[in-house]
mmCIF file of C-alpha atoms in Angstrom:
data_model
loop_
_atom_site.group_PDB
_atom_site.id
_atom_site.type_symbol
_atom_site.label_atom_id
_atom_site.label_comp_id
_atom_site.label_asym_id
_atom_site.label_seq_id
_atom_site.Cartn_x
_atom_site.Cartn_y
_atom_site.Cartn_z
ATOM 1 C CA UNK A 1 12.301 12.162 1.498
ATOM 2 C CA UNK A 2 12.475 8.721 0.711
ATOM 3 C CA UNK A 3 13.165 6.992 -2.772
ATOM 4 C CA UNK A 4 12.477 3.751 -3.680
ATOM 5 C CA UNK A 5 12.959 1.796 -6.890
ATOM 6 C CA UNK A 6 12.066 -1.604 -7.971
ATOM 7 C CA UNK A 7 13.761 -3.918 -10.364
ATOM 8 C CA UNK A 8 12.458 -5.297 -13.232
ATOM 9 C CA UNK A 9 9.155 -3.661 -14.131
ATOM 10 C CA UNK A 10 8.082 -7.231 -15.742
ATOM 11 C CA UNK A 11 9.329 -10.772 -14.725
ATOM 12 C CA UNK A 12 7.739 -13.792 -16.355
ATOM 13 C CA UNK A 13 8.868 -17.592 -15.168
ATOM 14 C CA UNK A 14 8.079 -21.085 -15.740
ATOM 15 C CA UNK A 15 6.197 -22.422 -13.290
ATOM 16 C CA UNK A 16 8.646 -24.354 -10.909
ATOM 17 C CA UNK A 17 11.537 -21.611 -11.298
ATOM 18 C CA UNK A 18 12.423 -18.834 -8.653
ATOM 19 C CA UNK A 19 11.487 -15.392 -9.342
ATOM 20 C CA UNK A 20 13.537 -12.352 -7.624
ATOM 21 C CA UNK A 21 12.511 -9.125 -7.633
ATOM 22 C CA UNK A 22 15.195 -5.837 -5.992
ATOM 23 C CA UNK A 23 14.567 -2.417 -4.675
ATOM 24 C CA UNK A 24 16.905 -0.080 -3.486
ATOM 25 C CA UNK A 25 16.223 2.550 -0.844
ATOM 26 C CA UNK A 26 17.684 6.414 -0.107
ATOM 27 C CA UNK A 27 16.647 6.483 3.574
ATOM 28 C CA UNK A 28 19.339 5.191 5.733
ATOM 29 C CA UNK A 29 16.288 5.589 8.956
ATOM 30 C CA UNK A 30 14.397 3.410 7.057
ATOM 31 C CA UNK A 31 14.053 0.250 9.158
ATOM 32 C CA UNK A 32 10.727 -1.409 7.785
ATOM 33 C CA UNK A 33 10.466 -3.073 4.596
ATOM 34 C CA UNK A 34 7.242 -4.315 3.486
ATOM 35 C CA UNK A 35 6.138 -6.395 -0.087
ATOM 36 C CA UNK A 36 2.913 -6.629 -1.210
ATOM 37 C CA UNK A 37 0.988 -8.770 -3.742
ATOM 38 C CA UNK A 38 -1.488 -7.159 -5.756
ATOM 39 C CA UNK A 39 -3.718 -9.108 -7.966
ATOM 40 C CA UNK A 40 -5.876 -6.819 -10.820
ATOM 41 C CA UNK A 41 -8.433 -5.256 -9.481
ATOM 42 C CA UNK A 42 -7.895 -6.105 -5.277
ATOM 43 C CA UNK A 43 -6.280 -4.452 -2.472
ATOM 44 C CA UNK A 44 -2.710 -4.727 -2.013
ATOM 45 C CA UNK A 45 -1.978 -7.977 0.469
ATOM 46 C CA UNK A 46 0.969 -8.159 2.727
ATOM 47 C CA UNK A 47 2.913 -11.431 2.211
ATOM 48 C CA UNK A 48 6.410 -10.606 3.954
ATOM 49 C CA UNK A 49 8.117 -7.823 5.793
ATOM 50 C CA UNK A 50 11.229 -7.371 7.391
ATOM 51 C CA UNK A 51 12.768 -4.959 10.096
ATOM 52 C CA UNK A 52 16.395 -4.103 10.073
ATOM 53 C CA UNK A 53 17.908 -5.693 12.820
ATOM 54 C CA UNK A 54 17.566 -9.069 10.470
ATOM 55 C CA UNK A 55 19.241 -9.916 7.179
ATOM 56 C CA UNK A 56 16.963 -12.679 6.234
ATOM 57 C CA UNK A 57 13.180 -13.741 6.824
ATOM 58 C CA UNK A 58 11.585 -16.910 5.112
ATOM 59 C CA UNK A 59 7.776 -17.837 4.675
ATOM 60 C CA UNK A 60 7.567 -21.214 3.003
ATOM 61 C CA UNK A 61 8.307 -20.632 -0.400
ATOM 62 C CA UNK A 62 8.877 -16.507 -0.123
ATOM 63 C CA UNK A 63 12.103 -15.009 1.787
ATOM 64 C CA UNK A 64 13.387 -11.843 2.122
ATOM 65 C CA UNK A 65 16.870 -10.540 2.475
ATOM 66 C CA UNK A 66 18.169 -6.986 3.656
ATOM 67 C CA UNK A 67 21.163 -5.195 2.874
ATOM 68 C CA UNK A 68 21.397 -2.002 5.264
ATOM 69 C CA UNK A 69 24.803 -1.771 4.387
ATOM 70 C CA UNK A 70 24.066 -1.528 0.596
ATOM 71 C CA UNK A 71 20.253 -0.076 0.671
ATOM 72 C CA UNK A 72 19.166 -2.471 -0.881
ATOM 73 C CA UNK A 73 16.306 -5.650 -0.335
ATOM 74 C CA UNK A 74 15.277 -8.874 -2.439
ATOM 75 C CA UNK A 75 11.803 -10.630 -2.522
ATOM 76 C CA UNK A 76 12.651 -14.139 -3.346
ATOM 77 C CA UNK A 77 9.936 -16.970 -4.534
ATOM 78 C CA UNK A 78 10.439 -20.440 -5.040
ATOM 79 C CA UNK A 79 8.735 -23.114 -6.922
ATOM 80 C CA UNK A 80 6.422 -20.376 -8.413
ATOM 81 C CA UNK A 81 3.029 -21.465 -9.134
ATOM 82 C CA UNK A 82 1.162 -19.313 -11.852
ATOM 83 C CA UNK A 83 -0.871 -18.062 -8.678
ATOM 84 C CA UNK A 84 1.300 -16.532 -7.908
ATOM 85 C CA UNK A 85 0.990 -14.292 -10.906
ATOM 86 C CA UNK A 86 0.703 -10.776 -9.801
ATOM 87 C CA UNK A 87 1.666 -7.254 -9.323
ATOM 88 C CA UNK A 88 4.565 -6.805 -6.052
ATOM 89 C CA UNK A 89 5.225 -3.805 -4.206
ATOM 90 C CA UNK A 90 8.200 -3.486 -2.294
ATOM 91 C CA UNK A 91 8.208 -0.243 0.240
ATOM 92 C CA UNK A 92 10.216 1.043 2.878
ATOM 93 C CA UNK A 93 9.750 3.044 6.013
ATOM 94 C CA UNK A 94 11.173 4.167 9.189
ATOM 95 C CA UNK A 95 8.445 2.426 10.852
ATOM 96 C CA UNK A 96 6.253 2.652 13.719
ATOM 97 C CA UNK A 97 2.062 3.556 13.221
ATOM 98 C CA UNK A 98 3.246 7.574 11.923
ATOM 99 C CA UNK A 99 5.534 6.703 9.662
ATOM 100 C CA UNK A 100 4.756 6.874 5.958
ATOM 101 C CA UNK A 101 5.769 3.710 3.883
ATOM 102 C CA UNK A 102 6.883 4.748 0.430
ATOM 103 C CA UNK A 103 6.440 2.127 -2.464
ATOM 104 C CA UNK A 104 8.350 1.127 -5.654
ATOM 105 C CA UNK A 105 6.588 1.283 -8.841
ATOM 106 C CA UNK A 106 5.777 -2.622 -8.833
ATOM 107 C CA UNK A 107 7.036 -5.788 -10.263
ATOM 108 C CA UNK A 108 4.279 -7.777 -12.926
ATOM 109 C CA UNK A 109 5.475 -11.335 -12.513
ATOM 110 C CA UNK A 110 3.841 -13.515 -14.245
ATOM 111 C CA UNK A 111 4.636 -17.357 -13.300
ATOM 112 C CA UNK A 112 3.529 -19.324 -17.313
ATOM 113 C CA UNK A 113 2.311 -22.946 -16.499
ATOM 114 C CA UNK B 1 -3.621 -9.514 10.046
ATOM 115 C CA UNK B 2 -6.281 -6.818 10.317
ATOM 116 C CA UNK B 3 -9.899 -6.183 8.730
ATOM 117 C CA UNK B 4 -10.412 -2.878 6.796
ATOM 118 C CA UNK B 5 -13.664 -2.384 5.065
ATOM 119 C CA UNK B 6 -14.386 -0.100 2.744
ATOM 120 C CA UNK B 7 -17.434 1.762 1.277
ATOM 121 C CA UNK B 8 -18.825 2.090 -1.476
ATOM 122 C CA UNK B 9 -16.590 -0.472 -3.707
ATOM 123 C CA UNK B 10 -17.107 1.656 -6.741
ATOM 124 C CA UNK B 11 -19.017 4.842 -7.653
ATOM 125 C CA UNK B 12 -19.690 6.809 -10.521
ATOM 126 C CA UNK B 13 -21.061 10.709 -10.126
ATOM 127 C CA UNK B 14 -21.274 13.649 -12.361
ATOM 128 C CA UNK B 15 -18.448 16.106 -12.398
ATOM 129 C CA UNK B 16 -19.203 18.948 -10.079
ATOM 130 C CA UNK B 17 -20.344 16.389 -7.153
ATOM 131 C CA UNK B 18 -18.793 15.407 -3.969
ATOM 132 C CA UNK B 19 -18.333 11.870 -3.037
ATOM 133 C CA UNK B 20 -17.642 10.436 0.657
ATOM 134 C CA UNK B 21 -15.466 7.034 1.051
ATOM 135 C CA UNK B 22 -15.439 5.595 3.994
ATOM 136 C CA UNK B 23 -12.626 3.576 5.523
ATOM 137 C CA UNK B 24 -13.318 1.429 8.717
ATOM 138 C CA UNK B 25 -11.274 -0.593 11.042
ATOM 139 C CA UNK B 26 -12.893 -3.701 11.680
ATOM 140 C CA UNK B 27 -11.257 -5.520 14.195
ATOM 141 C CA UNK B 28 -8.877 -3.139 16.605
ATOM 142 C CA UNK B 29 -8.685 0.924 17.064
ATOM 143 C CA UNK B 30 -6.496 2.592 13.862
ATOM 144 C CA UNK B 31 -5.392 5.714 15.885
ATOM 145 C CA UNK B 32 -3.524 6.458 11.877
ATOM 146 C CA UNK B 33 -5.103 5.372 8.683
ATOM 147 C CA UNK B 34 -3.139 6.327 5.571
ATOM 148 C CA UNK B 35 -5.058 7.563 1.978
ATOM 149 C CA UNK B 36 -4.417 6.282 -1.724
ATOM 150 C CA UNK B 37 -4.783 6.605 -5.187
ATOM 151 C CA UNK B 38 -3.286 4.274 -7.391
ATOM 152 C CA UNK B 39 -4.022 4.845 -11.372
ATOM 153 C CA UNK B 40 -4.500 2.046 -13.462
ATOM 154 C CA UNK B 41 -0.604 -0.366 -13.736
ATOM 155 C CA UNK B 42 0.618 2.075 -11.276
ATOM 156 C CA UNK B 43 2.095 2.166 -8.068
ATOM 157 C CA UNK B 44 0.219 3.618 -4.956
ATOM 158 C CA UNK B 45 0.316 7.150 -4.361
ATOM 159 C CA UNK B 46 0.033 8.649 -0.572
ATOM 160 C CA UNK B 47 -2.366 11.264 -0.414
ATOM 161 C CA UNK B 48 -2.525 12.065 3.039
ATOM 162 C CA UNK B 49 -2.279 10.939 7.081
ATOM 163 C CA UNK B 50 -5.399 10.686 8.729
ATOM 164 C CA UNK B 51 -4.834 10.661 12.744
ATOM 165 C CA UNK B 52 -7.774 10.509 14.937
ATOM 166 C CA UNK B 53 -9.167 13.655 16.711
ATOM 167 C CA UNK B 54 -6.776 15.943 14.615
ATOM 168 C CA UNK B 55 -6.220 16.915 10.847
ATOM 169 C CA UNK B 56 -4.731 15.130 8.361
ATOM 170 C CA UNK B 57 -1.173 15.495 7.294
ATOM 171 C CA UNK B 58 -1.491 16.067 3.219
ATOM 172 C CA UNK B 59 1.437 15.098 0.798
ATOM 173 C CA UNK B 60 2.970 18.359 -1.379
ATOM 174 C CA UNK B 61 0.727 18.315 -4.449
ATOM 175 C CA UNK B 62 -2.300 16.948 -2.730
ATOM 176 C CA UNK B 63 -5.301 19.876 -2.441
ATOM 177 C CA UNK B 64 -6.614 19.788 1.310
ATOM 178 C CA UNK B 65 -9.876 21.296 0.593
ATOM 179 C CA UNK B 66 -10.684 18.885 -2.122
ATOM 180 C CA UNK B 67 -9.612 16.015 -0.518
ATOM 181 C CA UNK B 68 -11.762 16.223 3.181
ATOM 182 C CA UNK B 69 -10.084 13.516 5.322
ATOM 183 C CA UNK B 70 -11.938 13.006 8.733
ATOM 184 C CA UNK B 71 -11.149 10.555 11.091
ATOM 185 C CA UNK B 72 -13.852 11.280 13.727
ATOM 186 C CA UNK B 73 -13.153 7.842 16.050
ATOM 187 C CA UNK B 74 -10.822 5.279 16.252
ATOM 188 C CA UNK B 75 -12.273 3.003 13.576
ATOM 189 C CA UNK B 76 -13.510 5.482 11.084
ATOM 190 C CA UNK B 77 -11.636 7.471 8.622
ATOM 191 C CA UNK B 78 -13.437 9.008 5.439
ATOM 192 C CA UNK B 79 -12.384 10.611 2.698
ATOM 193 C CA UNK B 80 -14.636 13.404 0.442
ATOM 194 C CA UNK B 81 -13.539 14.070 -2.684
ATOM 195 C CA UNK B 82 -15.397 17.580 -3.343
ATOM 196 C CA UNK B 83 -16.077 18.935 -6.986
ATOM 197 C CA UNK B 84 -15.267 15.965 -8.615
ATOM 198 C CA UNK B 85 -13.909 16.213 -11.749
ATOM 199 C CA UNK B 86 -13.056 13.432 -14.593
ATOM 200 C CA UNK B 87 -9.339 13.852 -13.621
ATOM 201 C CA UNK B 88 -10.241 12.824 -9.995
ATOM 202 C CA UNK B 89 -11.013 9.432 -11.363
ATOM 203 C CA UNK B 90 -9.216 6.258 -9.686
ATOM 204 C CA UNK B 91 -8.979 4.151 -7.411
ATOM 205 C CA UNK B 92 -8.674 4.921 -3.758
ATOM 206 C CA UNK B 93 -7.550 3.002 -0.768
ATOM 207 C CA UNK B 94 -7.145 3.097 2.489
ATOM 208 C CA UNK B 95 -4.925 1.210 5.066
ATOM 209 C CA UNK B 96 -4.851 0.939 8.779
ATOM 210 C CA UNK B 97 -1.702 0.249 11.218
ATOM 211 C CA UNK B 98 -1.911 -2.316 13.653
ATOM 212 C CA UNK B 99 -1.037 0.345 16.695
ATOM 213 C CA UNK B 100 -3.200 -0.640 18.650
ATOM 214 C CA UNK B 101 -3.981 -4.168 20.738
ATOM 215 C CA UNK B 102 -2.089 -7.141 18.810
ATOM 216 C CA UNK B 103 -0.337 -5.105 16.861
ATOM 217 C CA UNK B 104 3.430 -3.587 16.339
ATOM 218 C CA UNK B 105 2.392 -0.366 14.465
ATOM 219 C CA UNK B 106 3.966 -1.397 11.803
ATOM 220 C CA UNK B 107 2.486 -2.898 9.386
ATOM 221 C CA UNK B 108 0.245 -1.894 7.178
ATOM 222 C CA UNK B 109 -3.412 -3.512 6.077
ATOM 223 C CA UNK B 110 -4.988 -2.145 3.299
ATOM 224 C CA UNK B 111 -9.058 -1.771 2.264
ATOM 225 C CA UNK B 112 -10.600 -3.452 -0.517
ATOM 226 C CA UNK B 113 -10.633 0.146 -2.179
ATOM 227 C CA UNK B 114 -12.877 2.196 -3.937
ATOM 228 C CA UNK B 115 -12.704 2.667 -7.459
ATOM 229 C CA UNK B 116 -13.905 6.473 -8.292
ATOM 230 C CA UNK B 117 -15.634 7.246 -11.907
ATOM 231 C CA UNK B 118 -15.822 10.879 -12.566
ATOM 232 C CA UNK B 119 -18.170 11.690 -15.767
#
C-alpha cells in the first residue's frame, strides 16, 4: 500500500518568514495530493491540492509543488502570520471518490509573532 | 467546498455501551464517506469505506463487528462503536467526496468530528 512521510515533525518561524514543509510518497499511481490544516481541537480543512499532470499550484500566499519524478511534494507558505499556526497534513492518493487518501504524520508549525 | 455535519460533537458512556455517530452530507449526495480516528498529536487513521447501499470496506486491524458502519442513503453514513471500551476512546471523523454534482471526486471534506470518552 501506500507510504507517506512528512518532514519536519515541528517547524516554528517568525512571523513574515516562509515555512516549507516535504513528504515523500511510495505509490507511483498516486496522482492526488492533498494538505490539510488542522487547528487543536477542529476538523482537518483543505487549503491546497494538486493532481499530477501539474508541477506547481499557488493560492495567495500557499503553493504547492510536485515531483512525480522524485515522489516527492512541498507545501510552501509565505509571509506566515501566527494564524497560521497549526497542525498540516500532507496525503496522497490515486484519486477519484474510491480511492483511499493516506496521510503523513503532520507538521506543528508554529508561526511566533 | 462541501458541508459535513456531524453528531453528537462529543460523548462520554460507560464501558460496555454502544455509541452511534452520525455523519451527514449536507449539501450534495456522498455515494463514499471515509471513517477516522485520530489520537491525540496524531495523524488520522482510516478505519473503514463506507459506500452507499453496500458494506463497508474495513482497513486490516480494524474489527468489523465493533465498528458498525451503515450508510443507508446518499447523505447519511453512521458509525456504532459497540462494547465500548476505555481503549476505544478518541476522536472520530468522517469525510465525504465531492462525487457527486459540483464535484471532481476527489477531494476530500471532513466533519467537525466526534470526540469519544470511554469510562
Amino acid at each position: 500500500g501506500e507510504n507517506v512521510e512528512q518532514h519536519p515533525s515541528t517547524l516554528s518561524v517568525q512571523e513574515g518568514d516562509s515555512a516549507v514543509i516535504k513528504c515523500t510518497y511510495s505509490d507511483s499511481a498516486s496522482n492526488y495530493f492533498p494538505w490539510y490544516k488542522q487547528e487543536l481541537g477542529k476538523r482537518p480543512q483543505l487549503i491546497i491540492d494538486i493532481r499530477s499532470n501539474v508541477g506547481e499550484k499557488k493560492d495567495q500566499r500557499i503553493a504547492v509543488t510536485l515531483n512525480k519524478t522524485a515522489k516527492h511534494f512541498s507545501l510552501h507558505i509565505t509571509e506566515t502570520q501566527p494564524e497560521d499556526s497549526a497542525v498540516y497534513f500532507c496525503a496522497a492518493s490515486r484519486g477519484g471518490s474510491n480511492y483511499k487518501l493516506t496521510f503523513g504524520k503532520g507538521t506543528l508549525l508554529t508561526v511566533n509573532p | 467546498g462541501a458541508v459535513v455535519s456531524q453528531h453528537p460533537s462529543r460523548v462520554i458512556c460507560k464501558s460496555g455501551t454502544s455509541v452511534k455517530i452520525e455523519c451527514r452530507s449536507l449539501d450534495f449526495q456522498a455515494t463514499t464517506m471515509f471513517w477516522y480516528r485520530q489520537f491525540p498529536k496524531k495523524s488520522l487513521m482510516l478505519m473503514a469505506t463506507s459506500n452507499e447501499g453496500s458494506k463497508a470496506t474495513y482497513e486490516q486491524g480494524v474489527e468489523k463487528d465493533k465498528f458498525l458502519i451503515n450508510h443507508a442513503s446518499l447523505t447519511l453514513s453512521t458509525l456504532t462503536v459497540t462494547s465500548a471500551h476505555p481503549e476505544d476512546s478518541s476522536f472520530y471523523i468522517c469525510s465525504v467526496t465531492t462525487s457527486g454534482r459540483g464535484g471532481t471526486g476527489y477531494e476530500q471534506y471532513f466533519g467537525p468530528g466526534t470526540r469519544l470518552t470511554v469510562t
